[in-house]
mmCIF file of C-alpha atoms in Angstrom:
data_model
loop_
_atom_site.group_PDB
_atom_site.id
_atom_site.type_symbol
_atom_site.label_atom_id
_atom_site.label_comp_id
_atom_site.label_asym_id
_atom_site.label_seq_id
_atom_site.Cartn_x
_atom_site.Cartn_y
_atom_site.Cartn_z
ATOM 1 C CA MET E 193 -19.505 -10.798 -11.945
ATOM 2 C CA ALA E 194 -23.114 -11.126 -10.920
ATOM 3 C CA GLY E 195 -26.377 -10.026 -12.467
ATOM 4 C CA PHE E 196 -30.127 -10.314 -12.033
ATOM 5 C CA THR E 197 -33.328 -9.152 -13.687
ATOM 6 C CA ALA E 198 -34.744 -6.319 -11.598
ATOM 7 C CA SER E 199 -38.500 -5.963 -11.649
ATOM 8 C CA ALA E 200 -38.437 -2.580 -9.905
ATOM 9 C CA VAL E 201 -36.173 0.264 -11.055
ATOM 10 C CA CYS E 202 -37.078 3.938 -11.215
ATOM 11 C CA SER E 203 -35.690 7.451 -11.189
ATOM 12 C CA VAL E 204 -35.295 9.181 -7.822
ATOM 13 C CA THR E 205 -33.711 12.527 -8.685
ATOM 14 C CA ASP E 206 -31.715 14.199 -11.440
ATOM 15 C CA THR E 207 -29.356 16.100 -9.119
ATOM 16 C CA PRO E 208 -27.393 13.999 -8.506
ATOM 17 C CA PRO E 209 -28.757 11.522 -11.067
ATOM 18 C CA THR E 210 -30.040 8.655 -8.920
ATOM 19 C CA LEU E 211 -32.058 5.491 -9.520
ATOM 20 C CA LEU E 212 -33.576 3.063 -7.083
ATOM 21 C CA VAL E 213 -33.271 -0.670 -7.581
ATOM 22 C CA CYS E 214 -35.177 -3.216 -5.489
ATOM 23 C CA LEU E 215 -33.393 -6.477 -4.650
ATOM 24 C CA ASN E 216 -34.881 -9.375 -2.710
ATOM 25 C CA ARG E 217 -32.661 -10.285 0.247
ATOM 26 C CA SER E 218 -33.232 -13.991 -0.510
ATOM 27 C CA ALA E 219 -31.814 -13.635 -4.060
ATOM 28 C CA SER E 220 -28.657 -15.626 -4.776
ATOM 29 C CA VAL E 221 -26.859 -12.414 -5.833
ATOM 30 C CA TYR E 222 -27.846 -10.396 -2.762
ATOM 31 C CA GLU E 223 -24.534 -10.673 -0.853
ATOM 32 C CA THR E 224 -22.517 -9.868 -3.984
ATOM 33 C CA PHE E 225 -24.396 -6.622 -4.588
ATOM 34 C CA LYS E 226 -24.425 -5.704 -0.911
ATOM 35 C CA ASN E 227 -20.636 -6.087 -0.727
ATOM 36 C CA ASN E 228 -19.703 -4.549 -4.112
ATOM 37 C CA GLN E 229 -21.696 -1.322 -3.765
ATOM 38 C CA VAL E 230 -21.613 -0.797 -7.554
ATOM 39 C CA LEU E 231 -23.913 -1.979 -10.335
ATOM 40 C CA CYS E 232 -25.032 -1.242 -13.856
ATOM 41 C CA VAL E 233 -28.710 -1.061 -14.769
ATOM 42 C CA ASN E 234 -28.877 -2.334 -18.348
ATOM 43 C CA THR E 235 -32.259 -1.440 -19.842
ATOM 44 C CA LEU E 236 -33.034 -4.135 -22.369
ATOM 45 C CA ALA E 237 -34.327 -3.573 -25.887
ATOM 46 C CA SER E 238 -37.503 -5.280 -27.094
ATOM 47 C CA HIS E 239 -35.549 -8.060 -28.848
ATOM 48 C CA GLN E 240 -33.661 -9.031 -25.641
ATOM 49 C CA GLN E 241 -36.411 -10.922 -23.799
ATOM 50 C CA TYR E 242 -34.136 -13.990 -23.687
ATOM 51 C CA LEU E 243 -31.643 -12.035 -21.543
ATOM 52 C CA SER E 244 -34.350 -10.972 -19.120
ATOM 53 C CA ASN E 245 -35.390 -14.611 -18.707
ATOM 54 C CA LEU E 246 -31.787 -15.803 -18.459
ATOM 55 C CA PHE E 247 -30.833 -13.317 -15.727
ATOM 56 C CA GLY E 248 -34.176 -13.792 -13.950
ATOM 57 C CA GLY E 249 -33.827 -17.548 -13.497
ATOM 58 C CA LYS E 250 -31.511 -19.990 -11.785
ATOM 59 C CA THR E 251 -28.994 -20.024 -14.662
ATOM 60 C CA PRO E 252 -25.365 -20.201 -13.460
ATOM 61 C CA MET E 253 -23.650 -16.804 -13.557
ATOM 62 C CA ALA E 254 -21.036 -17.823 -16.150
ATOM 63 C CA GLU E 255 -23.805 -18.859 -18.554
ATOM 64 C CA ARG E 256 -25.650 -15.572 -18.034
ATOM 65 C CA PHE E 257 -22.618 -13.523 -18.999
ATOM 66 C CA SER E 258 -21.712 -15.804 -21.924
ATOM 67 C CA GLN E 259 -24.661 -14.210 -23.743
ATOM 68 C CA GLY E 260 -24.182 -10.722 -25.140
ATOM 69 C CA ASN E 261 -21.083 -8.550 -25.348
ATOM 70 C CA TRP E 262 -19.937 -6.877 -22.139
ATOM 71 C CA LYS E 263 -17.678 -3.950 -21.333
ATOM 72 C CA THR E 264 -17.106 -1.695 -18.320
ATOM 73 C CA LEU E 265 -17.274 2.030 -17.642
ATOM 74 C CA VAL E 266 -16.436 4.011 -14.487
ATOM 75 C CA THR E 267 -17.429 1.518 -11.756
ATOM 76 C CA GLN E 268 -16.190 -1.587 -13.608
ATOM 77 C CA SER E 269 -19.696 -3.107 -13.428
ATOM 78 C CA PRO E 270 -20.780 -5.195 -16.455
ATOM 79 C CA VAL E 271 -22.304 -3.015 -19.181
ATOM 80 C CA LEU E 272 -24.244 -4.788 -21.928
ATOM 81 C CA GLU E 273 -22.953 -3.254 -25.166
ATOM 82 C CA ASP E 274 -26.268 -3.364 -27.021
ATOM 83 C CA ALA E 275 -28.574 -2.471 -24.127
ATOM 84 C CA LEU E 276 -30.986 0.333 -24.906
ATOM 85 C CA VAL E 277 -29.650 2.384 -21.976
ATOM 86 C CA SER E 278 -26.978 1.472 -19.421
ATOM 87 C CA PHE E 279 -26.628 3.331 -16.122
ATOM 88 C CA ASP E 280 -23.276 2.670 -14.420
ATOM 89 C CA CYS E 281 -23.890 3.322 -10.725
ATOM 90 C CA GLU E 282 -22.505 3.465 -7.205
ATOM 91 C CA VAL E 283 -24.855 2.388 -4.405
ATOM 92 C CA VAL E 284 -24.992 5.381 -2.041
ATOM 93 C CA GLN E 285 -27.743 4.256 0.337
ATOM 94 C CA CYS E 286 -29.678 1.108 1.156
ATOM 95 C CA LEU E 287 -32.993 0.725 2.976
ATOM 96 C CA SER E 288 -34.601 -2.550 4.037
ATOM 97 C CA VAL E 289 -38.334 -2.724 3.376
ATOM 98 C CA GLY E 290 -40.157 -6.009 3.870
ATOM 99 C CA SER E 291 -38.371 -8.767 1.952
ATOM 100 C CA HIS E 292 -36.319 -6.378 -0.192
ATOM 101 C CA ASP E 293 -33.535 -3.864 0.013
ATOM 102 C CA VAL E 294 -34.047 -0.614 -1.868
ATOM 103 C CA LEU E 295 -30.688 0.400 -3.336
ATOM 104 C CA PHE E 296 -30.242 4.093 -4.100
ATOM 105 C CA CYS E 297 -27.783 4.207 -6.978
ATOM 106 C CA GLU E 298 -25.988 7.360 -8.116
ATOM 107 C CA VAL E 299 -25.304 7.302 -11.850
ATOM 108 C CA LYS E 300 -21.599 7.756 -12.627
ATOM 109 C CA ALA E 301 -21.737 7.100 -16.399
ATOM 110 C CA MET E 302 -24.268 6.113 -19.020
ATOM 111 C CA CYS E 303 -24.608 4.824 -22.584
ATOM 112 C CA GLN E 304 -27.690 5.158 -24.778
ATOM 113 C CA ARG E 305 -28.828 3.590 -28.058
ATOM 114 C CA GLN E 306 -31.898 3.916 -30.276
ATOM 115 C CA GLY E 307 -34.662 1.319 -30.198
ATOM 116 C CA ASN E 308 -37.742 0.075 -28.398
ATOM 117 C CA ALA E 309 -37.569 -0.909 -24.731
ATOM 118 C CA LEU E 310 -38.473 -4.361 -23.463
ATOM 119 C CA MET E 311 -41.686 -3.931 -21.484
ATOM 120 C CA TYR E 312 -43.022 -6.268 -18.808
ATOM 121 C CA PHE E 313 -46.492 -5.758 -17.358
ATOM 122 C CA ASN E 314 -49.090 -7.985 -15.720
ATOM 123 C CA ARG E 315 -46.693 -10.950 -15.686
ATOM 124 C CA SER E 316 -45.919 -10.913 -19.406
ATOM 125 C CA TYR E 317 -43.797 -9.132 -21.989
ATOM 126 C CA CYS E 318 -45.534 -6.568 -24.178
ATOM 127 C CA GLU E 319 -44.924 -5.695 -27.784
ATOM 128 C CA PRO E 320 -43.705 -2.085 -28.175
ATOM 129 C CA HIS E 321 -46.449 -1.257 -30.697
ATOM 130 C CA ARG E 322 -49.339 -2.762 -28.634
ATOM 131 C CA MET E 323 -50.873 -1.834 -25.319
ATOM 132 C CA CYS E 324 -50.253 -4.407 -22.569
#
């Protein structure tokens, strides 16, 4: 298993449901994601800032996944059970732009929960009830 905190994820189209995820080619997880061609975008809830920091740093992979409860869906990618939204995806196209690869990810399954999303703007986390 491998995971990272993505700073750039967005919707591309709803037919088929597709997201884009940007991944720096110098990231330690780059080869894993390039070879696997599947991933799960786990959208964190406002109380999960610690997970964003954990997966965004140099923490060993086993320690990252020791936090939280994990399951799998269609692609067998790690799905965080209490994520706000989880998009289980297959990478269908990849484009290299500058230092990053843009992964186009077709959603194969999804889970959704109620709550406030973790927001990151201008190099800091924002409270859901305040403007950043």
